[in-house]
């Protein structure tokens, strides 16, 4: 009996100990008894906790970038252009909401290819062997007919020829951003991100231009013109130079890999960005830059120590439309 009492006393002391009284934001969600108010629903994210509150912080930081008239670097991976986010990127470039874009080869070519035909909703579980027989490429649950890449080659090869003839005539060596510039001009389609980038004089940098269908086209082109050159180094200089002397620098990076590091590395040359919003699903356990948090970037001088920054863990196809609706698209 005595043992039972001691056990109870010990358990109570361990389990029912008093804690400090907490002060701060109370956790609560949206009350649907008030009806449906999307602005209020998004506002409730700040008190919801978990990644909802991180998204709320990302919205707050983005609005500060806008208010501070920061020079905004937008980075996104190619899969996001495969998705419907392409139309949101087009909106941001069309309305001059961002100053510089950095993406991968797929992020260039798939915007142009969508001007030549539609991508359609498919299935993550579709069998690769069956799709291959039909000439259908799968990007997650999005299907793309290989015929569109044939059309893309027919569009791109004359442009490469034009650039090559100018190279021969003037000795000018074109950069990846020059090629993107020319693609945007030639596609002449208001649905295109890069049409608007060309029209609004917004540079688009693609450090891995050869990693995709554009690279395949350059590969085939060089069989005919082995002396054709693309100057990657000049684009690195151009991008790095944009950071020098900025009053405020803001980063919006969706996804990771080369686009993330390219933007961060450029901002290291000004001793770090003032604002940073990351949206990706990468983890940091393996030491990759993809999974690295903003605080790791501070250690390198890529983000300043007193910067306002946040990483939101999640799918950008869900999160980014909410962020844009609460920031760039809500500007008066």
mmCIF file of C-alpha atoms in Angstrom:
data_model
loop_
_atom_site.group_PDB
_atom_site.id
_atom_site.type_symbol
_atom_site.label_atom_id
_atom_site.label_comp_id
_atom_site.label_asym_id
_atom_site.label_seq_id
_atom_site.Cartn_x
_atom_site.Cartn_y
_atom_site.Cartn_z
ATOM 1 C CA UNK A 1 0.000 0.000 0.000
ATOM 2 C CA UNK A 2 2.847 2.318 0.904
ATOM 3 C CA UNK A 3 4.484 1.566 -2.432
ATOM 4 C CA UNK A 4 1.296 2.464 -4.244
ATOM 5 C CA UNK A 5 1.145 5.826 -2.497
ATOM 6 C CA UNK A 6 4.771 6.546 -3.323
ATOM 7 C CA UNK A 7 4.234 5.574 -6.923
ATOM 8 C CA UNK A 8 1.205 7.808 -7.169
ATOM 9 C CA UNK A 9 3.104 10.703 -5.583
ATOM 10 C CA UNK A 10 6.042 10.285 -7.948
ATOM 11 C CA UNK A 11 3.800 10.029 -10.986
ATOM 12 C CA UNK A 12 1.839 13.120 -9.957
ATOM 13 C CA UNK A 13 4.995 15.135 -9.344
ATOM 14 C CA UNK A 14 6.367 14.197 -12.738
ATOM 15 C CA UNK A 15 3.177 14.535 -14.732
ATOM 16 C CA UNK A 16 1.256 17.332 -13.042
ATOM 17 C CA UNK A 17 4.062 19.772 -12.394
ATOM 18 C CA UNK A 18 3.257 23.470 -12.695
ATOM 19 C CA UNK A 19 4.529 25.288 -15.792
ATOM 20 C CA UNK A 20 5.272 28.923 -16.500
ATOM 21 C CA UNK A 21 2.361 31.059 -17.664
ATOM 22 C CA UNK A 22 2.816 31.693 -21.386
ATOM 23 C CA UNK A 23 2.365 35.064 -23.032
ATOM 24 C CA UNK A 24 2.088 35.545 -26.775
ATOM 25 C CA UNK A 25 -0.148 34.747 -29.715
ATOM 26 C CA UNK A 26 -2.918 32.318 -28.837
ATOM 27 C CA UNK A 27 -3.353 29.410 -31.248
ATOM 28 C CA UNK A 28 -6.713 29.475 -32.967
ATOM 29 C CA UNK A 29 -8.110 28.782 -36.420
ATOM 30 C CA UNK A 30 -10.803 30.283 -38.581
ATOM 31 C CA UNK A 31 -14.393 30.207 -37.297
ATOM 32 C CA UNK A 32 -16.648 29.065 -40.144
ATOM 33 C CA UNK A 33 -19.700 30.105 -38.098
ATOM 34 C CA UNK A 34 -18.831 33.578 -39.454
ATOM 35 C CA UNK A 35 -19.384 32.388 -43.012
ATOM 36 C CA UNK A 36 -16.724 32.232 -45.725
ATOM 37 C CA UNK A 37 -14.328 35.157 -45.961
ATOM 38 C CA UNK A 38 -11.185 34.145 -47.853
ATOM 39 C CA UNK A 39 -9.192 37.139 -46.683
ATOM 40 C CA UNK A 40 -10.012 36.301 -43.080
ATOM 41 C CA UNK A 41 -9.234 32.619 -43.665
ATOM 42 C CA UNK A 42 -5.773 33.520 -44.939
ATOM 43 C CA UNK A 43 -5.365 35.956 -42.069
ATOM 44 C CA UNK A 44 -6.108 33.137 -39.625
ATOM 45 C CA UNK A 45 -2.978 31.278 -40.785
ATOM 46 C CA UNK A 46 -0.898 33.507 -38.516
ATOM 47 C CA UNK A 47 -2.474 31.939 -35.425
ATOM 48 C CA UNK A 48 -2.934 28.391 -36.784
ATOM 49 C CA UNK A 49 0.613 27.153 -36.122
ATOM 50 C CA UNK A 50 2.816 24.728 -38.079
ATOM 51 C CA UNK A 51 3.425 25.656 -41.744
ATOM 52 C CA UNK A 52 0.292 27.825 -41.898
ATOM 53 C CA UNK A 53 2.006 30.295 -39.587
ATOM 54 C CA UNK A 54 5.203 30.056 -41.649
ATOM 55 C CA UNK A 55 3.174 30.909 -44.742
ATOM 56 C CA UNK A 56 1.641 33.849 -42.895
ATOM 57 C CA UNK A 57 5.156 35.058 -42.055
ATOM 58 C CA UNK A 58 6.193 34.631 -45.707
ATOM 59 C CA UNK A 59 3.253 36.821 -46.744
ATOM 60 C CA UNK A 60 4.276 39.449 -44.181
ATOM 61 C CA UNK A 61 7.900 39.460 -45.394
ATOM 62 C CA UNK A 62 6.844 39.672 -49.045
ATOM 63 C CA UNK A 63 4.640 42.671 -48.308
ATOM 64 C CA UNK A 64 7.613 44.316 -46.595
ATOM 65 C CA UNK A 65 9.732 43.698 -49.715
ATOM 66 C CA UNK A 66 7.073 45.442 -51.773
ATOM 67 C CA UNK A 67 6.662 48.336 -49.342
ATOM 68 C CA UNK A 68 10.430 48.808 -49.131
ATOM 69 C CA UNK A 69 10.689 48.794 -52.939
ATOM 70 C CA UNK A 70 13.237 45.991 -52.711
ATOM 71 C CA UNK A 71 14.858 44.678 -55.877
ATOM 72 C CA UNK A 72 13.158 41.281 -56.101
ATOM 73 C CA UNK A 73 14.791 38.106 -57.398
ATOM 74 C CA UNK A 74 12.289 35.405 -58.357
ATOM 75 C CA UNK A 75 13.624 31.872 -58.690
ATOM 76 C CA UNK A 76 11.659 28.771 -59.618
ATOM 77 C CA UNK A 77 12.400 25.246 -60.795
ATOM 78 C CA UNK A 78 11.209 23.815 -64.116
ATOM 79 C CA UNK A 79 8.498 21.566 -62.661
ATOM 80 C CA UNK A 80 6.641 24.651 -61.489
ATOM 81 C CA UNK A 81 6.441 25.936 -65.065
ATOM 82 C CA UNK A 82 5.144 22.482 -66.038
ATOM 83 C CA UNK A 83 2.358 23.169 -63.543
ATOM 84 C CA UNK A 84 -0.208 25.944 -63.576
ATOM 85 C CA UNK A 85 2.143 28.190 -61.610
ATOM 86 C CA UNK A 86 3.486 29.205 -65.023
ATOM 87 C CA UNK A 87 0.498 31.551 -65.328
ATOM 88 C CA UNK A 88 1.258 33.157 -61.973
ATOM 89 C CA UNK A 89 4.899 33.728 -62.957
ATOM 90 C CA UNK A 90 3.638 35.295 -66.178
ATOM 91 C CA UNK A 91 1.420 37.639 -64.148
ATOM 92 C CA UNK A 92 4.334 38.746 -61.976
ATOM 93 C CA UNK A 93 6.589 39.443 -64.967
ATOM 94 C CA UNK A 94 3.824 41.065 -67.033
ATOM 95 C CA UNK A 95 3.032 43.528 -64.261
ATOM 96 C CA UNK A 96 6.702 44.161 -63.369
ATOM 97 C CA UNK A 97 6.295 42.813 -59.840
ATOM 98 C CA UNK A 98 9.799 41.286 -59.906
ATOM 99 C CA UNK A 99 13.118 42.555 -61.249
ATOM 100 C CA UNK A 100 15.113 39.436 -62.134
ATOM 101 C CA UNK A 101 14.134 35.820 -62.847
ATOM 102 C CA UNK A 102 16.361 32.753 -62.414
ATOM 103 C CA UNK A 103 15.202 29.331 -63.579
ATOM 104 C CA UNK A 104 16.382 26.096 -65.159
ATOM 105 C CA UNK A 105 16.284 24.943 -68.799
ATOM 106 C CA UNK A 106 12.908 23.236 -68.336
ATOM 107 C CA UNK A 107 11.589 26.453 -66.817
ATOM 108 C CA UNK A 108 12.385 28.176 -70.127
ATOM 109 C CA UNK A 109 11.435 25.604 -72.734
ATOM 110 C CA UNK A 110 8.176 24.473 -71.135
ATOM 111 C CA UNK A 111 6.811 28.007 -71.125
ATOM 112 C CA UNK A 112 7.536 28.231 -74.858
ATOM 113 C CA UNK A 113 6.222 24.707 -75.509
ATOM 114 C CA UNK A 114 2.926 25.576 -73.778
ATOM 115 C CA UNK A 115 2.469 28.241 -76.449
ATOM 116 C CA UNK A 116 2.653 25.442 -79.032
ATOM 117 C CA UNK A 117 0.191 23.058 -77.338
ATOM 118 C CA UNK A 118 -1.361 22.053 -74.028
ATOM 119 C CA UNK A 119 -0.003 19.947 -71.201
ATOM 120 C CA UNK A 120 -2.808 17.816 -69.734
ATOM 121 C CA UNK A 121 -3.611 16.396 -66.326
ATOM 122 C CA UNK A 122 -2.522 12.765 -66.054
ATOM 123 C CA UNK A 123 -1.807 10.360 -63.213
ATOM 124 C CA UNK A 124 1.195 9.818 -60.945
ATOM 125 C CA UNK A 125 0.578 6.074 -61.246
ATOM 126 C CA UNK A 126 0.566 5.900 -65.056
ATOM 127 C CA UNK A 127 2.923 3.192 -66.318
ATOM 128 C CA UNK A 128 6.084 4.571 -67.890
ATOM 129 C CA UNK A 129 6.419 1.757 -70.424
ATOM 130 C CA UNK A 130 2.891 2.339 -71.750
ATOM 131 C CA UNK A 131 3.410 6.086 -71.959
ATOM 132 C CA UNK A 132 6.690 5.573 -73.807
ATOM 133 C CA UNK A 133 4.908 3.506 -76.493
ATOM 134 C CA UNK A 134 2.460 6.369 -77.010
ATOM 135 C CA UNK A 135 5.131 9.104 -77.078
ATOM 136 C CA UNK A 136 3.832 10.712 -73.901
ATOM 137 C CA UNK A 137 6.187 12.187 -71.290
ATOM 138 C CA UNK A 138 5.105 12.302 -67.633
ATOM 139 C CA UNK A 139 5.967 15.148 -65.238
ATOM 140 C CA UNK A 140 4.431 13.948 -61.967
ATOM 141 C CA UNK A 141 0.732 13.812 -62.819
ATOM 142 C CA UNK A 142 1.077 16.014 -65.909
ATOM 143 C CA UNK A 143 1.311 14.518 -69.406
ATOM 144 C CA UNK A 144 3.149 16.100 -72.351
ATOM 145 C CA UNK A 145 3.052 14.721 -75.883
ATOM 146 C CA UNK A 146 6.521 14.309 -77.377
ATOM 147 C CA UNK A 147 5.135 15.925 -80.538
ATOM 148 C CA UNK A 148 5.360 19.247 -78.709
ATOM 149 C CA UNK A 149 9.134 18.808 -78.429
ATOM 150 C CA UNK A 150 9.248 18.245 -82.197
ATOM 151 C CA UNK A 151 7.376 21.545 -82.652
ATOM 152 C CA UNK A 152 9.771 23.167 -80.189
ATOM 153 C CA UNK A 153 12.764 22.061 -82.262
ATOM 154 C CA UNK A 154 11.156 23.534 -85.371
ATOM 155 C CA UNK A 155 10.717 26.801 -83.493
ATOM 156 C CA UNK A 156 14.170 26.922 -81.883
ATOM 157 C CA UNK A 157 16.508 25.859 -84.698
ATOM 158 C CA UNK A 158 15.898 28.950 -86.903
ATOM 159 C CA UNK A 159 16.479 31.177 -83.849
ATOM 160 C CA UNK A 160 19.801 29.481 -83.130
ATOM 161 C CA UNK A 161 20.692 29.925 -86.806
ATOM 162 C CA UNK A 162 19.893 33.635 -86.582
ATOM 163 C CA UNK A 163 22.055 34.021 -83.477
ATOM 164 C CA UNK A 164 24.850 32.037 -85.078
ATOM 165 C CA UNK A 165 24.865 34.182 -88.223
ATOM 166 C CA UNK A 166 25.065 37.298 -86.057
ATOM 167 C CA UNK A 167 27.923 35.700 -84.089
ATOM 168 C CA UNK A 168 29.782 35.073 -87.348
ATOM 169 C CA UNK A 169 29.100 38.575 -88.630
ATOM 170 C CA UNK A 170 29.844 40.625 -85.495
ATOM 171 C CA UNK A 171 31.862 38.234 -83.261
ATOM 172 C CA UNK A 172 29.238 38.729 -80.564
ATOM 173 C CA UNK A 173 28.980 35.730 -78.259
ATOM 174 C CA UNK A 174 25.462 35.275 -76.892
ATOM 175 C CA UNK A 175 24.659 34.310 -73.317
ATOM 176 C CA UNK A 176 21.861 32.046 -72.019
ATOM 177 C CA UNK A 177 19.850 35.138 -71.040
ATOM 178 C CA UNK A 178 20.271 36.490 -74.591
ATOM 179 C CA UNK A 179 18.831 33.241 -75.949
ATOM 180 C CA UNK A 180 15.876 33.442 -73.541
ATOM 181 C CA UNK A 181 15.425 37.068 -74.601
ATOM 182 C CA UNK A 182 15.245 36.054 -78.255
ATOM 183 C CA UNK A 183 12.836 33.157 -77.530
ATOM 184 C CA UNK A 184 10.505 35.569 -75.727
ATOM 185 C CA UNK A 185 10.613 38.017 -78.610
ATOM 186 C CA UNK A 186 10.032 35.381 -81.303
ATOM 187 C CA UNK A 187 7.240 33.483 -79.552
ATOM 188 C CA UNK A 188 5.188 36.718 -79.549
ATOM 189 C CA UNK A 189 2.507 35.208 -77.319
ATOM 190 C CA UNK A 190 1.031 37.010 -74.331
ATOM 191 C CA UNK A 191 0.606 33.696 -72.489
ATOM 192 C CA UNK A 192 4.392 33.393 -72.298
ATOM 193 C CA UNK A 193 6.433 34.444 -69.258
ATOM 194 C CA UNK A 194 9.395 35.241 -71.484
ATOM 195 C CA UNK A 195 7.413 37.280 -73.985
ATOM 196 C CA UNK A 196 6.634 39.637 -71.118
ATOM 197 C CA UNK A 197 10.198 39.473 -69.814
ATOM 198 C CA UNK A 198 11.382 40.597 -73.265
ATOM 199 C CA UNK A 199 8.692 43.281 -73.504
ATOM 200 C CA UNK A 200 9.340 44.622 -69.987
ATOM 201 C CA UNK A 201 13.145 44.386 -70.149
ATOM 202 C CA UNK A 202 13.359 41.854 -67.288
ATOM 203 C CA UNK A 203 16.408 39.608 -67.547
ATOM 204 C CA UNK A 204 15.941 35.860 -67.137
ATOM 205 C CA UNK A 205 19.029 33.888 -66.135
ATOM 206 C CA UNK A 206 19.350 30.170 -66.787
ATOM 207 C CA UNK A 207 22.659 28.842 -65.425
ATOM 208 C CA UNK A 208 21.905 25.285 -66.595
ATOM 209 C CA UNK A 209 20.647 26.068 -70.094
ATOM 210 C CA UNK A 210 21.936 22.825 -71.617
ATOM 211 C CA UNK A 211 20.088 20.605 -69.111
ATOM 212 C CA UNK A 212 16.917 20.089 -71.126
ATOM 213 C CA UNK A 213 15.338 20.287 -74.582
ATOM 214 C CA UNK A 214 17.130 23.589 -75.244
ATOM 215 C CA UNK A 215 20.396 21.776 -74.570
ATOM 216 C CA UNK A 216 19.323 19.005 -76.955
ATOM 217 C CA UNK A 217 18.659 21.624 -79.611
ATOM 218 C CA UNK A 218 22.067 23.204 -79.055
ATOM 219 C CA UNK A 219 23.618 19.735 -79.259
ATOM 220 C CA UNK A 220 22.041 19.038 -82.652
ATOM 221 C CA UNK A 221 22.798 22.564 -83.857
ATOM 222 C CA UNK A 222 26.491 22.109 -83.107
ATOM 223 C CA UNK A 223 26.707 19.143 -85.496
ATOM 224 C CA UNK A 224 26.056 21.684 -88.232
ATOM 225 C CA UNK A 225 27.894 24.618 -86.622
ATOM 226 C CA UNK A 226 30.593 23.290 -84.243
ATOM 227 C CA UNK A 227 31.935 26.821 -83.680
ATOM 228 C CA UNK A 228 28.669 28.054 -82.122
ATOM 229 C CA UNK A 229 29.409 29.372 -78.598
ATOM 230 C CA UNK A 230 27.208 30.267 -75.626
ATOM 231 C CA UNK A 231 28.855 32.478 -72.996
ATOM 232 C CA UNK A 232 27.786 31.323 -69.521
ATOM 233 C CA UNK A 233 30.457 33.404 -67.748
ATOM 234 C CA UNK A 234 29.049 36.708 -69.000
ATOM 235 C CA UNK A 235 25.637 35.895 -67.543
ATOM 236 C CA UNK A 236 27.230 35.077 -64.182
ATOM 237 C CA UNK A 237 28.808 38.536 -64.240
ATOM 238 C CA UNK A 238 25.572 40.220 -65.272
ATOM 239 C CA UNK A 239 23.579 38.565 -62.493
ATOM 240 C CA UNK A 240 26.226 39.246 -59.863
ATOM 241 C CA UNK A 241 26.446 42.877 -60.953
ATOM 242 C CA UNK A 242 22.713 43.394 -60.340
ATOM 243 C CA UNK A 243 23.274 42.942 -56.607
ATOM 244 C CA UNK A 244 25.993 45.550 -56.162
ATOM 245 C CA UNK A 245 24.768 48.826 -54.649
ATOM 246 C CA UNK A 246 21.162 47.763 -54.112
ATOM 247 C CA UNK A 247 19.381 49.622 -51.318
ATOM 248 C CA UNK A 248 17.244 46.574 -50.543
ATOM 249 C CA UNK A 249 17.367 43.072 -51.954
ATOM 250 C CA UNK A 250 14.516 40.558 -51.684
ATOM 251 C CA UNK A 251 14.515 36.881 -52.630
ATOM 252 C CA UNK A 252 11.555 34.681 -53.517
ATOM 253 C CA UNK A 253 12.821 31.156 -54.197
ATOM 254 C CA UNK A 254 10.448 28.319 -55.071
ATOM 255 C CA UNK A 255 12.129 24.945 -55.114
ATOM 256 C CA UNK A 256 15.859 24.526 -54.746
ATOM 257 C CA UNK A 257 18.982 23.290 -56.498
ATOM 258 C CA UNK A 258 20.884 25.499 -58.922
ATOM 259 C CA UNK A 259 18.321 28.323 -59.011
ATOM 260 C CA UNK A 260 18.400 28.713 -55.234
ATOM 261 C CA UNK A 261 22.158 28.824 -54.965
ATOM 262 C CA UNK A 262 22.599 31.040 -58.027
ATOM 263 C CA UNK A 263 20.450 33.769 -56.468
ATOM 264 C CA UNK A 264 21.973 33.401 -53.007
ATOM 265 C CA UNK A 265 25.532 33.367 -54.307
ATOM 266 C CA UNK A 266 24.937 36.573 -56.257
ATOM 267 C CA UNK A 267 23.595 38.289 -53.134
ATOM 268 C CA UNK A 268 26.689 37.230 -51.192
ATOM 269 C CA UNK A 269 28.558 39.844 -53.243
ATOM 270 C CA UNK A 270 26.541 42.612 -51.558
ATOM 271 C CA UNK A 271 27.022 40.936 -48.164
ATOM 272 C CA UNK A 272 23.572 39.369 -48.153
ATOM 273 C CA UNK A 273 19.913 39.920 -49.001
ATOM 274 C CA UNK A 274 17.564 41.920 -46.758
ATOM 275 C CA UNK A 275 14.523 39.690 -47.259
ATOM 276 C CA UNK A 276 14.197 36.021 -48.177
ATOM 277 C CA UNK A 277 11.245 33.681 -48.653
ATOM 278 C CA UNK A 278 11.877 30.024 -49.486
ATOM 279 C CA UNK A 279 9.151 27.530 -50.400
ATOM 280 C CA UNK A 280 10.373 23.972 -50.880
ATOM 281 C CA UNK A 281 10.184 20.443 -49.495
ATOM 282 C CA UNK A 282 13.933 19.757 -49.128
ATOM 283 C CA UNK A 283 15.364 18.783 -45.729
ATOM 284 C CA UNK A 284 18.759 19.834 -44.370
ATOM 285 C CA UNK A 285 19.890 16.530 -42.808
ATOM 286 C CA UNK A 286 22.199 15.743 -45.750
ATOM 287 C CA UNK A 287 23.992 19.090 -45.786
ATOM 288 C CA UNK A 288 22.651 20.025 -49.216
ATOM 289 C CA UNK A 289 22.154 23.637 -50.224
ATOM 290 C CA UNK A 290 18.696 22.590 -51.418
ATOM 291 C CA UNK A 291 17.614 21.771 -47.866
ATOM 292 C CA UNK A 292 19.555 24.579 -46.194
ATOM 293 C CA UNK A 293 17.580 27.080 -44.134
ATOM 294 C CA UNK A 294 17.932 30.871 -44.404
ATOM 295 C CA UNK A 295 20.033 30.830 -41.232
ATOM 296 C CA UNK A 296 22.656 28.667 -42.939
ATOM 297 C CA UNK A 297 22.775 31.254 -45.737
ATOM 298 C CA UNK A 298 23.468 33.917 -43.092
ATOM 299 C CA UNK A 299 26.666 32.067 -42.156
ATOM 300 C CA UNK A 300 27.894 32.480 -45.750
ATOM 301 C CA UNK A 301 26.933 36.134 -46.062
ATOM 302 C CA UNK A 302 24.177 35.334 -48.572
ATOM 303 C CA UNK A 303 21.506 36.777 -46.276
ATOM 304 C CA UNK A 304 22.301 39.565 -43.802
ATOM 305 C CA UNK A 305 22.170 38.648 -40.084
ATOM 306 C CA UNK A 306 19.211 40.941 -39.306
ATOM 307 C CA UNK A 307 17.268 40.028 -42.447
ATOM 308 C CA UNK A 308 13.624 39.019 -42.331
ATOM 309 C CA UNK A 309 13.505 35.499 -43.711
ATOM 310 C CA UNK A 310 11.444 32.321 -43.589
ATOM 311 C CA UNK A 311 11.385 28.866 -45.094
ATOM 312 C CA UNK A 312 7.955 27.354 -45.720
ATOM 313 C CA UNK A 313 7.992 23.573 -46.078
ATOM 314 C CA UNK A 314 5.400 22.517 -48.605
ATOM 315 C CA UNK A 315 4.156 22.277 -52.173
ATOM 316 C CA UNK A 316 4.556 25.593 -53.995
ATOM 317 C CA UNK A 317 1.617 24.781 -56.296
ATOM 318 C CA UNK A 318 -0.641 25.151 -53.259
ATOM 319 C CA UNK A 319 1.220 27.786 -51.265
ATOM 320 C CA UNK A 320 2.409 30.265 -53.883
ATOM 321 C CA UNK A 321 -1.045 31.224 -55.252
ATOM 322 C CA UNK A 322 -2.124 32.030 -51.686
ATOM 323 C CA UNK A 323 1.003 34.109 -51.135
ATOM 324 C CA UNK A 324 0.578 36.062 -54.387
ATOM 325 C CA UNK A 325 -3.113 36.667 -53.675
ATOM 326 C CA UNK A 326 -2.141 38.195 -50.328
ATOM 327 C CA UNK A 327 0.760 40.292 -51.642
ATOM 328 C CA UNK A 328 1.460 41.259 -55.253
ATOM 329 C CA UNK A 329 -2.094 40.763 -56.514
ATOM 330 C CA UNK A 330 -3.642 42.710 -53.622
ATOM 331 C CA UNK A 331 -1.601 45.873 -54.220
ATOM 332 C CA UNK A 332 -3.742 48.962 -54.778
#
